[in-house]
Coordinates of C-alpha atoms and ligand atoms in Angstrom, one line a residue:
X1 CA -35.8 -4.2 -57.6
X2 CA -35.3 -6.6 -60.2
X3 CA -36.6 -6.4 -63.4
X4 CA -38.6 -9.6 -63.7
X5 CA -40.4 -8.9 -66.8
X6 CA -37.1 -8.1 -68.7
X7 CA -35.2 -11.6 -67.1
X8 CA -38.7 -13.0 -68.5
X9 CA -38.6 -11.8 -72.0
X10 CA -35.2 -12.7 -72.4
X11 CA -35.1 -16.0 -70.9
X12 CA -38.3 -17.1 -73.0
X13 CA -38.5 -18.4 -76.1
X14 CA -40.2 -16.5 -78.8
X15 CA -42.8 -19.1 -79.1
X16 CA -43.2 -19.3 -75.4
X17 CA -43.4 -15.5 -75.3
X18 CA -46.0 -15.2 -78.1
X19 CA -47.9 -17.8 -75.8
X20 CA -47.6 -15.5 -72.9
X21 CA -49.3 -13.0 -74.8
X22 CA -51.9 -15.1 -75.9
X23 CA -52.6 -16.3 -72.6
X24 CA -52.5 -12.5 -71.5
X25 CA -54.9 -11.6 -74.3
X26 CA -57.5 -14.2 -73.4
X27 CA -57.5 -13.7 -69.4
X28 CA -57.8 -10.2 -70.0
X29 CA -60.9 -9.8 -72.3
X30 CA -62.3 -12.3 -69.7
X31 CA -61.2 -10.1 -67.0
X32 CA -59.1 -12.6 -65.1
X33 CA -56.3 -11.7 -63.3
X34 CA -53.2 -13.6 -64.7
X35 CA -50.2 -14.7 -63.2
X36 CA -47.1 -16.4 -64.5
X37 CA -46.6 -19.3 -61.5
X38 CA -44.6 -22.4 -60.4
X39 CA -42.0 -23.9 -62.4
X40 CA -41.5 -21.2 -65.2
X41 CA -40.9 -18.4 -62.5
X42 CA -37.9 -20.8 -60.6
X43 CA -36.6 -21.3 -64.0
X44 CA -36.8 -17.5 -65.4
X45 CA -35.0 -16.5 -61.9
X46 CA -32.3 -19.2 -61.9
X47 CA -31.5 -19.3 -65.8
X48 CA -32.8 -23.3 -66.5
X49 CA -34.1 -24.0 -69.6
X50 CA -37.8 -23.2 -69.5
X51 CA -39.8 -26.4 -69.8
X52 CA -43.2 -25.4 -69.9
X53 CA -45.7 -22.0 -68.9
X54 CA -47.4 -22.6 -65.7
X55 CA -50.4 -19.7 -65.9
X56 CA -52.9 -19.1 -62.9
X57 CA -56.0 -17.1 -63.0
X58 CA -58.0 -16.0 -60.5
X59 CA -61.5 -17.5 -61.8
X60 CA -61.6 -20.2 -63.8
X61 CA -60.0 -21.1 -66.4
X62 CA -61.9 -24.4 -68.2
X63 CA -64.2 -21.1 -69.1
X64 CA -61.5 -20.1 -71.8
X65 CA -61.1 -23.2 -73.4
X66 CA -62.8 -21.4 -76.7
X67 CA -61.3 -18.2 -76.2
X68 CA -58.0 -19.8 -76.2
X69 CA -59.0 -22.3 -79.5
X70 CA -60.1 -18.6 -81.0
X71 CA -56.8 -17.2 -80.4
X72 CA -54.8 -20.0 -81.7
X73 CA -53.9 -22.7 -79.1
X74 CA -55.0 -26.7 -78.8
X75 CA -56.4 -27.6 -75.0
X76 CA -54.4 -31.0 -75.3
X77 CA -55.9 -32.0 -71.6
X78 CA -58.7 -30.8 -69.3
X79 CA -58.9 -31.7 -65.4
X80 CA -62.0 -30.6 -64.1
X81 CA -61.8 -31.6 -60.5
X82 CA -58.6 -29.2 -59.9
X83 CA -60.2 -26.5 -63.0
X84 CA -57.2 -26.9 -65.3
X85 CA -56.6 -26.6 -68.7
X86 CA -53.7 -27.8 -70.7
X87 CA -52.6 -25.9 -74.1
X88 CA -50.4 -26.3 -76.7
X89 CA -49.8 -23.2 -78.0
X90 CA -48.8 -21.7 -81.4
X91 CA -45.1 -22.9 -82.5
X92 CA -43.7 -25.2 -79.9
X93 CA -44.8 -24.0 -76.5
X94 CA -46.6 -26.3 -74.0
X95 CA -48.5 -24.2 -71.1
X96 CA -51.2 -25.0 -68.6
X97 CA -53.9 -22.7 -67.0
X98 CA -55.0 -23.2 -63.4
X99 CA -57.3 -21.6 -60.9
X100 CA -55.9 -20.4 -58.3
X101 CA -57.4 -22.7 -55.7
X102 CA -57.0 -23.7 -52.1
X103 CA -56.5 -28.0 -51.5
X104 CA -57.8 -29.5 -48.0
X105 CA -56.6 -32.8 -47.3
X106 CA -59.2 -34.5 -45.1
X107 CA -58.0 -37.9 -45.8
X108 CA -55.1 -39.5 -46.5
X109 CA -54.9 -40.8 -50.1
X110 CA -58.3 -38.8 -51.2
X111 CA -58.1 -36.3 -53.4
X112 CA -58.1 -33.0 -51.7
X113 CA -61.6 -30.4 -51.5
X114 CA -60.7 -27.3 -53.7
X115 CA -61.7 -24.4 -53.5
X116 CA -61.2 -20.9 -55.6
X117 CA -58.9 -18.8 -53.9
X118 CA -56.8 -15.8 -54.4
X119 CA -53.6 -16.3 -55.9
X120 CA -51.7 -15.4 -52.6
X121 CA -53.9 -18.2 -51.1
X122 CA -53.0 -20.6 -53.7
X123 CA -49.1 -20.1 -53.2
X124 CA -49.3 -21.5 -50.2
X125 CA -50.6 -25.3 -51.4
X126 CA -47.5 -25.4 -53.6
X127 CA -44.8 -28.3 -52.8
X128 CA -42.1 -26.1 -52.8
X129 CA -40.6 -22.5 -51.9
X130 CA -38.8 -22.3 -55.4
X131 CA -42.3 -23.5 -57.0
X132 CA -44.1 -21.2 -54.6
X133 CA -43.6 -17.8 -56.9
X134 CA -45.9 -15.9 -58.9
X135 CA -45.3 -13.3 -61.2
X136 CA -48.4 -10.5 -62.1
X137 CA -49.2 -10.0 -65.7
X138 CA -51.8 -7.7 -64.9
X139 CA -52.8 -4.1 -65.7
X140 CA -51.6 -1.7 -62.6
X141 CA -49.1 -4.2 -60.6
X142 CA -47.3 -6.0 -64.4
X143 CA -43.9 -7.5 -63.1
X144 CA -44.5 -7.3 -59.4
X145 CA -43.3 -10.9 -57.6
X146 CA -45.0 -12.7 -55.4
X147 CA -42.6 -14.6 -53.3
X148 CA -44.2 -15.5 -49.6
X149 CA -41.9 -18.1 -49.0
X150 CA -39.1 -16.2 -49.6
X151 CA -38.2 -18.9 -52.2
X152 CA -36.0 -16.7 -54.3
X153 CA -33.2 -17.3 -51.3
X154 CA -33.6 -20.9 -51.7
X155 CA -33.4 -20.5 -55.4
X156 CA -29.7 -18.6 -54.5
X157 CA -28.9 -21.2 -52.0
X158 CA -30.1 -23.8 -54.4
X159 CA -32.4 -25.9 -51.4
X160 CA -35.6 -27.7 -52.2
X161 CA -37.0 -26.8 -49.3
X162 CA -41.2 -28.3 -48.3
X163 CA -43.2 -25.2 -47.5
X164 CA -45.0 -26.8 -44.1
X165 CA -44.5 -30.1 -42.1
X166 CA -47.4 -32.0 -43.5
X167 CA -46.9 -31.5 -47.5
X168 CA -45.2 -35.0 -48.0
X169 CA -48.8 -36.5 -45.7
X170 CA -50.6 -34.1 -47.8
X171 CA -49.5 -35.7 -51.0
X172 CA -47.2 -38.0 -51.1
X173 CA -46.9 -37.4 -54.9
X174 CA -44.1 -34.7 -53.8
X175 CA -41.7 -37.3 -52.9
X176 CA -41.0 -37.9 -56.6
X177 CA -41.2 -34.3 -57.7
X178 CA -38.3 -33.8 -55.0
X179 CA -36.3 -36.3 -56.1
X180 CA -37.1 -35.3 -59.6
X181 CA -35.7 -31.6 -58.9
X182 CA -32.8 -32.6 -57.0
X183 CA -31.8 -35.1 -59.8
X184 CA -32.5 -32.4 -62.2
X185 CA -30.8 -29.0 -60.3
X186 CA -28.3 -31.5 -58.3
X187 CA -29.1 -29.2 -55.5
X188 CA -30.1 -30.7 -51.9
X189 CA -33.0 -31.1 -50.0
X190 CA -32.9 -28.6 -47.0
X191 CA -32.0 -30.1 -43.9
X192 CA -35.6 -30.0 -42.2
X193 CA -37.1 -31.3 -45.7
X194 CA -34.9 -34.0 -46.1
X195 CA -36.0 -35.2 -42.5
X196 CA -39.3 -35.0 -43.4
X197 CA -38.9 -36.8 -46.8
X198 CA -36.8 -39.6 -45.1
X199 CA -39.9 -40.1 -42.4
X200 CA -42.3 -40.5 -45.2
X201 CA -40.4 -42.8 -46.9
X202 CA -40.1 -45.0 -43.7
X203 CA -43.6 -44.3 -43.4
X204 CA -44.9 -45.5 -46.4
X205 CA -46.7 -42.1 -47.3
X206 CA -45.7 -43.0 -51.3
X207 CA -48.6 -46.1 -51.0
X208 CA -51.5 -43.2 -50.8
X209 CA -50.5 -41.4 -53.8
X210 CA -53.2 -40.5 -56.2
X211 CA -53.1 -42.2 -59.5
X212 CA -53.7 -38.9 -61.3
X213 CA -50.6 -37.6 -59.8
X214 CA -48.6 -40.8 -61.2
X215 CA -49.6 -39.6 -64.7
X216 CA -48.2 -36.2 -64.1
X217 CA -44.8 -37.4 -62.9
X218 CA -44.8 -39.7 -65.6
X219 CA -45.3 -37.2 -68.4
X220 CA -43.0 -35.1 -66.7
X221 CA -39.8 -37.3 -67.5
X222 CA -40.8 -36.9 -71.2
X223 CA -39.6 -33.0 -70.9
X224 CA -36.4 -34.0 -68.5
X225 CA -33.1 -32.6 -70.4
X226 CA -31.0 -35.4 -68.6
X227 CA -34.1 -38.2 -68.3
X228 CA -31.5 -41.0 -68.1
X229 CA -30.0 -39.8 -64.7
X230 CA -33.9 -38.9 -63.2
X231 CA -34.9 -42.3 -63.8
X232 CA -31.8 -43.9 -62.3
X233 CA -32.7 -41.6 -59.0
X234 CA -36.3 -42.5 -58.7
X235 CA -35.0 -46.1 -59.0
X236 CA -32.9 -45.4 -56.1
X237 CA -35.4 -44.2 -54.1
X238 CA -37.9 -46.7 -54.9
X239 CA -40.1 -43.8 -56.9
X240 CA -39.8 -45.4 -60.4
X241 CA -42.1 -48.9 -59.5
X242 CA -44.2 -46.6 -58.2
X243 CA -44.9 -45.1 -61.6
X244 CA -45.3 -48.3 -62.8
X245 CA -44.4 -52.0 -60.8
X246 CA -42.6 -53.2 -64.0
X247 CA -40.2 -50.4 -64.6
X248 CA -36.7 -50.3 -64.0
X249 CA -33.6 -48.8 -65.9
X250 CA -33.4 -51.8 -67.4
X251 CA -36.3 -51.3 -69.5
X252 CA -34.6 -48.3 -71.0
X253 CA -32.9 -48.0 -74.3
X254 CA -29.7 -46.7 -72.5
X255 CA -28.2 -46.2 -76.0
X256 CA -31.0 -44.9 -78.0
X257 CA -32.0 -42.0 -74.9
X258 CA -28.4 -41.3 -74.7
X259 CA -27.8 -40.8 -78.5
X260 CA -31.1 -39.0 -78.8
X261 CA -30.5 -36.4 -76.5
X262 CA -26.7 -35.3 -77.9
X263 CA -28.6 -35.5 -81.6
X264 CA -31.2 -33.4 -79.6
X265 CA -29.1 -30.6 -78.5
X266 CA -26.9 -30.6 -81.7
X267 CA -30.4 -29.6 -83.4
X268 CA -30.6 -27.1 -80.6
X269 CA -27.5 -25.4 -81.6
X270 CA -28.5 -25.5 -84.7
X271 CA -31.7 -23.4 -83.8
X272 CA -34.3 -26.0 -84.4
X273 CA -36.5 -27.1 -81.2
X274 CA -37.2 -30.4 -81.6
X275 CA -40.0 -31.5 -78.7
X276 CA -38.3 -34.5 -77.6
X277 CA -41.1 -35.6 -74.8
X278 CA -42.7 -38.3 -77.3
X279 CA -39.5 -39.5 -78.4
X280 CA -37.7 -39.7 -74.5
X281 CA -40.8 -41.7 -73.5
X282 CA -40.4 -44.2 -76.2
X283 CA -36.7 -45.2 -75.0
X284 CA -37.7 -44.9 -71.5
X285 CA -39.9 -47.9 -72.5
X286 CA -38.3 -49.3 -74.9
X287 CA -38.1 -52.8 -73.1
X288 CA -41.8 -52.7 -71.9
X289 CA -44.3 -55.1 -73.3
X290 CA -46.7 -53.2 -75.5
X291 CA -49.3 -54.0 -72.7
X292 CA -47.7 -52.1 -70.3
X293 CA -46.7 -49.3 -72.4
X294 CA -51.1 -49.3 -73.3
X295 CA -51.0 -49.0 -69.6
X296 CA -49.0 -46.4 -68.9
X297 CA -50.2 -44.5 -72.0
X298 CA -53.4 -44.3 -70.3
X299 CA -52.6 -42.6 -67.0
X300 CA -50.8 -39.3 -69.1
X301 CA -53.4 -36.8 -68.5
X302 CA -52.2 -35.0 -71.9
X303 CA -53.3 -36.4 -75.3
X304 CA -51.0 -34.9 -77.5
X305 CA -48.0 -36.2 -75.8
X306 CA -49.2 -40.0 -76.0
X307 CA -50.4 -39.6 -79.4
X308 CA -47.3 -38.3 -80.5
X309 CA -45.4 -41.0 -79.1
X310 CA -48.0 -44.0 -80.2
X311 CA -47.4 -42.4 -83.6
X312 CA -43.8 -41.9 -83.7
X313 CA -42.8 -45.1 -85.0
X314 CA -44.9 -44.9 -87.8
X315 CA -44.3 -41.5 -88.9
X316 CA -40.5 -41.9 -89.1
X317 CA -41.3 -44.7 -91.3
X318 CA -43.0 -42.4 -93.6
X319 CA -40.2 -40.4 -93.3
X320 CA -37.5 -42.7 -93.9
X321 CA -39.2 -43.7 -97.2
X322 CA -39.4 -40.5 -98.7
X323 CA -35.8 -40.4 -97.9
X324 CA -35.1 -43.2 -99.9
X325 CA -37.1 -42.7 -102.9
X326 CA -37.2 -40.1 -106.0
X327 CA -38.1 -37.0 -103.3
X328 CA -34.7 -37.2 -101.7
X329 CA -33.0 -38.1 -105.3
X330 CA -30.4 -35.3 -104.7
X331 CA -28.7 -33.6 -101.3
X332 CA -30.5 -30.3 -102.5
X333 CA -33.9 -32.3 -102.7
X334 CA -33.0 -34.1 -99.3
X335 CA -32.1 -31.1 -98.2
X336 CA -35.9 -29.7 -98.6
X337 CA -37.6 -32.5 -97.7
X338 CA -35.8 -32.5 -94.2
X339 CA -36.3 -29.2 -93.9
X340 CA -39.9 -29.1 -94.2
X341 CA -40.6 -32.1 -91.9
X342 CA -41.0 -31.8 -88.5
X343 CA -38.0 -31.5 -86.6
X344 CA -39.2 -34.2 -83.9
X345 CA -39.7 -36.6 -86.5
X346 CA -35.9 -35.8 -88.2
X347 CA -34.5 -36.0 -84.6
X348 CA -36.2 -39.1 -84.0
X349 CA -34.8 -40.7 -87.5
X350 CA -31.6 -39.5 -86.5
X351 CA -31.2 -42.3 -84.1
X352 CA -33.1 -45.1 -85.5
X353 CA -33.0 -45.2 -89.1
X354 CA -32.6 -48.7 -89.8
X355 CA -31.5 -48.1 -93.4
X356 CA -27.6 -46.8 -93.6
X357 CA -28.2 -43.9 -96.8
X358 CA -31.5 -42.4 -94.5
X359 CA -29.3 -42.4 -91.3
X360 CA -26.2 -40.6 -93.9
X361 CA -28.7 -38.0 -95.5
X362 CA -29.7 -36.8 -91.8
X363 CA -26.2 -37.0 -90.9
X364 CA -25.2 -34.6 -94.0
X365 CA -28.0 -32.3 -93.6
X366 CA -27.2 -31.5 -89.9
X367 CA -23.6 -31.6 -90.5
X368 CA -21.4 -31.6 -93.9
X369 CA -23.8 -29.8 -96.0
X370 CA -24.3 -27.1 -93.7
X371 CA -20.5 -26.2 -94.2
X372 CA -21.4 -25.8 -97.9
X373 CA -22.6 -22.4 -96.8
X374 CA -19.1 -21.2 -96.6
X375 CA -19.0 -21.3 -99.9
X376 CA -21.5 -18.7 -101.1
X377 CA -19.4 -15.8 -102.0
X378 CA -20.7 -13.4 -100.0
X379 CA -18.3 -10.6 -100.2
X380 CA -18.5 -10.6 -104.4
X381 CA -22.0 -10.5 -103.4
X382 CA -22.3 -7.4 -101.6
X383 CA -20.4 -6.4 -104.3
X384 CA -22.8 -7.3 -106.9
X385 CA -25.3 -5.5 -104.3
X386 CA -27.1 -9.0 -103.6
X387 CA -27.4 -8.3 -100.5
X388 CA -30.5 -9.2 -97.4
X389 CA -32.0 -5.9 -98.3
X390 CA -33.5 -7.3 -101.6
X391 CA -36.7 -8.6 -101.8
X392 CA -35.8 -11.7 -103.4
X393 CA -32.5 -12.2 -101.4
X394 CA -33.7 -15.3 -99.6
X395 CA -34.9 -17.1 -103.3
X396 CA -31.4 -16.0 -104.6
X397 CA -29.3 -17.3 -101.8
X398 CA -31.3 -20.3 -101.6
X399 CA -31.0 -21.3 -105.0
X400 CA -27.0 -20.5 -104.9
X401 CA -27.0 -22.8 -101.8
X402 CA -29.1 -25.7 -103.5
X403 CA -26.8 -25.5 -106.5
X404 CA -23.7 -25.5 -104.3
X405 CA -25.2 -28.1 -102.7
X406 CA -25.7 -30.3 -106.0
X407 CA -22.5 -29.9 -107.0
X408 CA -23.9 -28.1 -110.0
X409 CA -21.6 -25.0 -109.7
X410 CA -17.8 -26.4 -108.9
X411 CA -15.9 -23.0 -108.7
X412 CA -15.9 -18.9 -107.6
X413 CA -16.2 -18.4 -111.0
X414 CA -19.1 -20.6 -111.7
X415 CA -21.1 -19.2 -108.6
X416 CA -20.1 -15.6 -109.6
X417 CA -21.6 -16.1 -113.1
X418 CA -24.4 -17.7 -112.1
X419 CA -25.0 -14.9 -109.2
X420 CA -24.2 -12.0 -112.1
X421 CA -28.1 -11.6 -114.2
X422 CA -29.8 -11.1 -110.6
X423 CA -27.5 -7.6 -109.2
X424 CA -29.8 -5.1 -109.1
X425 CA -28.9 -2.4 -111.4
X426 CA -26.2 0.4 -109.9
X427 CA -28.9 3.4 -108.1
X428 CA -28.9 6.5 -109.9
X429 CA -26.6 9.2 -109.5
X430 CA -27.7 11.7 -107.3
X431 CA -29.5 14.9 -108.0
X432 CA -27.3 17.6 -109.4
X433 CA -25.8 20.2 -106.9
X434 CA -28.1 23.1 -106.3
X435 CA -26.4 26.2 -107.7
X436 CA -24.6 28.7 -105.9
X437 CA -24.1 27.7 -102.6
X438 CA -22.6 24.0 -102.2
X439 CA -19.3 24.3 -102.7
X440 CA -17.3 22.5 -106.2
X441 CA -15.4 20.1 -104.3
X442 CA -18.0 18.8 -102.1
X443 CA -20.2 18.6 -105.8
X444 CA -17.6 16.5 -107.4
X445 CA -16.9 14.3 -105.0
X446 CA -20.7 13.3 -104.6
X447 CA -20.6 12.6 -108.4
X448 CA -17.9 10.6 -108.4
X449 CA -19.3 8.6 -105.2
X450 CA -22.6 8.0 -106.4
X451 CA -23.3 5.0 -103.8
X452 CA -22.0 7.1 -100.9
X453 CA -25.7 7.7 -100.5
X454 CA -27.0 3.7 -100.1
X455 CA -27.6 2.7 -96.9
X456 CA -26.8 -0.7 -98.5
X457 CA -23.1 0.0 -98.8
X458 CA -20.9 -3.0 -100.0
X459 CA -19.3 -4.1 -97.0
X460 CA -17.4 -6.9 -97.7
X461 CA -15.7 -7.6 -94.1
X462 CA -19.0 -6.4 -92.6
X463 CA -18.9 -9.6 -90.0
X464 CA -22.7 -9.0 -89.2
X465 CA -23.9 -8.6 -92.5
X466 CA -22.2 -12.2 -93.3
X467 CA -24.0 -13.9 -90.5
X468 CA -27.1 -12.4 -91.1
X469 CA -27.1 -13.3 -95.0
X470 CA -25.9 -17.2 -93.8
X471 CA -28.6 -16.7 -91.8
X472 CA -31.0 -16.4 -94.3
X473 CA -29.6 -19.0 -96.5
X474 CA -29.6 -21.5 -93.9
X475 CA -33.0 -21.6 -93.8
X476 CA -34.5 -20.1 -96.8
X477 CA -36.3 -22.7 -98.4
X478 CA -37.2 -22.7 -102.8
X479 CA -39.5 -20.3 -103.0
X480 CA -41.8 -17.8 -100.2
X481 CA -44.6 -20.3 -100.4
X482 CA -42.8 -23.3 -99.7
X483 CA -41.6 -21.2 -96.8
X484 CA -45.0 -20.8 -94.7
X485 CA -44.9 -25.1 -95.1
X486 CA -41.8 -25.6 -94.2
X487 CA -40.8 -26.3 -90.5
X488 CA -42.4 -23.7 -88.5
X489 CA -39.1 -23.3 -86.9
X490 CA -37.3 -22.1 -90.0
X491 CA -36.0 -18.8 -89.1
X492 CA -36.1 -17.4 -92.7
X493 CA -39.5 -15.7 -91.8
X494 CA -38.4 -14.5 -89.3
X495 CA -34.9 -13.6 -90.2
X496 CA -35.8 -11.9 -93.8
X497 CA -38.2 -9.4 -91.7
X498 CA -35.7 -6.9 -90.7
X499 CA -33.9 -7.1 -93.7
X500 CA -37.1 -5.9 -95.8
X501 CA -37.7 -2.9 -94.2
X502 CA -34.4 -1.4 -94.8
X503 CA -35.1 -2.2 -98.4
X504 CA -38.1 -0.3 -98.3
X505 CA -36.2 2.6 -96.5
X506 CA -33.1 2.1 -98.9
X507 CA -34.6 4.6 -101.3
X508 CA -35.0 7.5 -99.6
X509 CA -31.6 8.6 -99.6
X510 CA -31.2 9.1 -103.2
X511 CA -34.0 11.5 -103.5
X512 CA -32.8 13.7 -100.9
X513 CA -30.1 15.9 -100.8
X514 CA -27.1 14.2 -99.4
X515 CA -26.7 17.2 -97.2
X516 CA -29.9 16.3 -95.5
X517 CA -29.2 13.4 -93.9
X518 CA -26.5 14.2 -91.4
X519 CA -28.4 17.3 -90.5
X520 CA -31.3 14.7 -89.7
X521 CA -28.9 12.4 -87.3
X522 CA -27.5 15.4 -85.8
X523 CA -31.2 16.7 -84.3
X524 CA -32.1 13.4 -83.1
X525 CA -29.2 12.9 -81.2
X526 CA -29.7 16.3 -79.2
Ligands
LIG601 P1 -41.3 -28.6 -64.6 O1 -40.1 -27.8 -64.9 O2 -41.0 -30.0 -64.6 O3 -42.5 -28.2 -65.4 P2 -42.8 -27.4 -62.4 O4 -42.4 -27.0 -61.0 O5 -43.3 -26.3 -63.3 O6 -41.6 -28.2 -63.0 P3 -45.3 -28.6 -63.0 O7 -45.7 -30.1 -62.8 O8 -45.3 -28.0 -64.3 O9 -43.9 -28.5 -62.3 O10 -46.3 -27.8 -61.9 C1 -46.4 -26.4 -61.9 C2 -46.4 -25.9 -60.5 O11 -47.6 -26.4 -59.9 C3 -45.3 -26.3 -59.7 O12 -44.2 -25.5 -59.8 C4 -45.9 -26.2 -58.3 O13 -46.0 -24.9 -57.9 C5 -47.3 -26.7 -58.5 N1 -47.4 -28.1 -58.3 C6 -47.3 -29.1 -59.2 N2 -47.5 -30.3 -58.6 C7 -47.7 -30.1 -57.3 C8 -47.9 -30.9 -56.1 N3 -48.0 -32.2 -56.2 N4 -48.1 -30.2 -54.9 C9 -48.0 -28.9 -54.8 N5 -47.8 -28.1 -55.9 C10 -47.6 -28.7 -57.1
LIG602 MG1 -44.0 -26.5 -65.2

C-alpha cells in the first residue's frame, strides 16, 4: 500500500507542512477528526505543485477560529452558511477548514441545504473523482486513503471525470472548475463527463450559478501557475464573462503576466516563494476600469488576497524609493534592503519598476551579484577552519560576501587577509598516550596528527560542505537580529541549524581517547 504520509511530507512545503501540523494540533485538542481533502490530495498523488491545504473536520470548524489565531494562523475569510474557515498560516501557506457536510439541491440556482455529515458522506458532494479523496490525519487510522470514487485511477489515466449525472444541474459552478483543471492538467474530460458538460452548456445551466461560487473561481485564477492560458480557455468556453460581463483576454496585461511569471519561477529556483495571487490578479485586470476592478474585488470571499492586491501598487512604490535613495547607496546595502522585503513585493518590482537603476538593482540581486558568491574562498577557508560549524559562520561569510559585493576586497589575497583574525585557534593536541599499552607508533602518529580527531576536518573538495557554506552565505543577512526581520523565507535560519549542533558536538572528540571513538561506531553498527 502506498505510503501516503511519506508522498505527503515530501511533496509539501515546509511551511505547508508546519501548517498541517498546526491544523492537526488544533482539531485534535478539540477532538475533531481531521482529514487532508480535495485538491491537496490530487496534487500530493499526481506530483503538481500544491496550491493550497484543503482540511475537513468532522464537526465544525468556525469553532476553532481562536484556537487556530492561538496557534499562529490569520482566518483571512469565514463562510458561515457552508461552516468554513479560511487561514493563512504561518510562513506562506494558504489553507481552508471545512465541515464535512452533505449539500441538497432543491432548487436550481439556490444554494444548497447542508448538513453535518461524515467525511465518507461528504466525498460524495465533491465535483470530481480526483477532488473526491481524503486522507486521515487521525490517531488509530493516520495515512489511511479514502478514495470511493476510485479517483486515484483517473488521477493515473489523467480524466476529469463528474462523480454522478446531475453535478453540472447541481451547480453549475463546476463547469468552470472543469475547464479550469483541464486547462491546468491538459488532461480530458471523460467521455460521459464531457457529454454531460456539453448538455449543460446547451442548456444554459452556467445562468443559475451562485454568485458566491463566481468569487471562488475568481480568486482561484490568482494561484494558477499558467493563468494566461486558463483565462484564454474560459474565454473559449464562454466561462470568463461569466466571472465578470466585461472581461476578456483583452483586458489582460499579456506582457506584464507573462513576464511576471518567468521572474516568478526564476525566484522559485532561487528558493524564495513569492505569493504571486495579488500580483496575477492585477495583470489579469490590468485593462479594467477601476469600477469594475471595485466590483470584482468585492465578490473574492478572502480578504487578504484583495487587500494585497488593492495595496500592491502602492507598496512597490515604497519600495522603489528606498531603492533609489541613500538605503540602497551601495549593491551590499541593496542587497539587504531586497532581502528583507517581501518577496511578493521584489517580484512585483521586478516587472514594473518604472525607473531604469530600481529595475537594474533587482536585476543584479537575482542575478549578477549572486555569482559573486563564487568568489568566497572557500577551500582557504576550511583551511583557516572557518567553516558552518562556527557559531558566527553566517556573520563571517556574510560580511566576506557584502565586501565582495562592494568591491571593497579586489583579490584572493585581499579576501584571505581579511578572512585571517577570525580562524579559530588550532584545537589542542590530544591527551598524551596512556602508558604501557598503546603502542609507539600509533602514539606518534596521533601527535603529529593532532586534527585527525576534529570532526570539522578541512575538506577542501568536500562538494557538500561548499554548497552548504554558499548556502549560508546566500542568505545570511548582517547580523542574527537582522536575521529574524529579514524575509521569512531566508533560509539562513534554517540552514545555520544543523550546522550548530555539530559545533556543539565538535568538542567531544578531543577529550576522549582517540581509540574510543571507532570502538563507539563499531557497537552501533552491530
Ligand atoms: P486548487 O488546486 O485550485 O485549489 P481544488 O480542487 O483544491 O483546486 P478548491 O477550490 O481549493 O479546489 O476546493 C477544494 C475541494 O473542495 C475540491 O477539491 C473539491 O473536492 C471541493 N469543491 C470545491 N468546489 C466545489 C464544487 N463547486 N463542487 C463540489 N466540490 C467542490
Ligand atoms: Mg485547493
Amino acid at each position: 500500500m502506498a505510503d501516503y504520509i511519506y508522498t505527503m511530507e515530501i511533496r509539501l512545503t515546509p511551511d505547508q507542512l508546519k501548517g498541517v501540523g498546526l491544523v492537526q494540533d488544533v482539531a485534535r485538542a478539540a477532538g475533531m477528526n481531521l482529514y487532508l481533502t480535495g485538491g491537496a490530495i490530487r496534487d500530493i498523488i499526481s506530483g503538481f505543485s500544491i496550491r493550497d491545504l484543503d482540511f475537513t473536520v468532522q464537526g465544525n470548524p468556525l469553532k476553532l477560529q481562536k484556537d487556530f489565531e492561538k496557534a499562529g494562523a490569520r482566518i483571512t475569510a469565514v463562510e458561515e452558511d457552508i461552516r468554513t474557515i479560511f487561514l493563512a498560516l504561518p510562513g506562506n501557506a494558504r489553507a481552508e477548514v471545512s465541515m464535512a457536510r452533505t449539500e441538497r439541491f432543491e432548487k436550481t440556482g439556490k444554494p444548497p441545504i447542508v448538513m453535518p455529515a461524515t467525511i465518507h458522506e461528504d466525498l460524495r458532494r465533491r465535483d470530481f473523482t480526483v477532488n473526491a479523496m481524503a486522507l486521515s490525519l487521525n490517531e488509530g487510522s493516520r495515512g489511511l486513503l479514502l478514495d470511493p470514487f476510485n479517483g486515484v485511477a483517473d488521477l493515473e489515466t489523467k480524466l476529469i471525470r463528474i462523480l454522478h449525472n446531475y453535478s453540472f444541474l447541481e451547480d453549475p459552478s463546476r463547469l468552470i472548475r472543469a475547464t479550469r483543471f483541464a486547462a491546468r492538467f491538459h488532461w480530458p474530460l471523460e467521455e460521459r463527463t464531457q457529454a454531460r458538460y456539453d448538455a449543460a452548456k446547451e442548456g444554459k445551466y452556467i445562468d443559475h450559478i451562485l454568485r458566491s461560487s463566481i468569487g471562488h473561481e475568481i480568486a482561484a485564477l490568482a494561484h494558477e501557475d499558467d493563468p494566461l492560458n486558463v483565462v484564454k480557455m474560459l474565454e473559449k468556453e464562454g466561462w470568463l464573462e461569466i466571472l465578470h460581463p466585461h472581461w476578456t483576454s483583452a483586458k489582460v496585461d499579456t506582457n506584464g503576466i507573462t513576464a511576471l511569471m518567468k521572474t516568478r519561477q526564476q525566484m522559485v529556483d532561487l528558493g524564495h516563494l513569492p505569493d504571486a495571487g495579488p500580483a496575477v490578479m492585477y495583470f489579469l485586470t490590468s485593462h479594467f476600469s477601476d469600477k469594475d476592478v471595485a466590483d470584482i474585488q468585492k465578490m473574492i470571499p478572502r480578504k487578504d488576497l484583495v487587500e494585497a492586491w488593492r495595496d500592491i501598487e502602492d507598496h512597490a512604490k515604497e519600495l522603489a524609493k528606498r531603492l533609489m535613495g541613500k538605503e540602497a547607496a551601495t549593491p551590499s546595502r541593496t542587497w539587504q534592503l531586497l532581502s528583507s522585503a517581501r518577496p511578493e513585493m521584489v517580484l512585483f518590482l521586478a516587472v514594473t519598476a518604472k525607473q531604469q537603476s530600481v529595475e537594474q538593482k533587482i536585476k543584479n540581486y537575482l542575478t549578477k551579484w549572486r555569482q559573486v558568491q563564487q568568489k568566497i574562498p572557500l577551500p582557504e577557508m576550511t583551511e583557516l577552519l572557518i567553516t558552518p560549524q562556527l557559531p558566527e559562520y553566517p556573520k563571517i561569510a556574510h560580511d566576506v560576501f557584502m565586501l565582495l559585493l562592494d568591491g571593497k576586497l579586489r583579490s584572493r589575497t585581499e579576501t584571505l587577509k581579511f578572512l585571517k583574525p577570525f580562524a579559530p585557534p588550532p584545537p589542542p593536541p590530544p591527551p598524551a598516550p596512556r602508558r604501557g599499552r598503546q603502542p609507539k607508533a600509533a602514539a606518534q602518529a596521533a601527535a603529529a596528527n593532532p586534527a585527525g580527531a576534529q570532526p570539522a576536518k578541512p575538506g577542501p573538495k568536500g562538494k557538500k560542505g561548499k554548497a552548504a557554506a554558499v548556502a549560508v552565505v546566500a542568505s545570511a543577512p548582517a547580523t542574527p537580529a537582522v536575521a529574524a526581520k529579514v524575509d521569512p523565507k531566508a533560509k539562513a535560519p534554517e540552514k545555520a541549524k544543523p550546522a550548530a549542533k555539530p559545533a556543539k558536538a565538535a568538542p567531544k572528540p578531543e577529550h576522549k581517547p582517540a581509540k574510543k571513538a571507532p570502538a563507539k561506531g563499531a557497537k552501533k553498527k552491530k
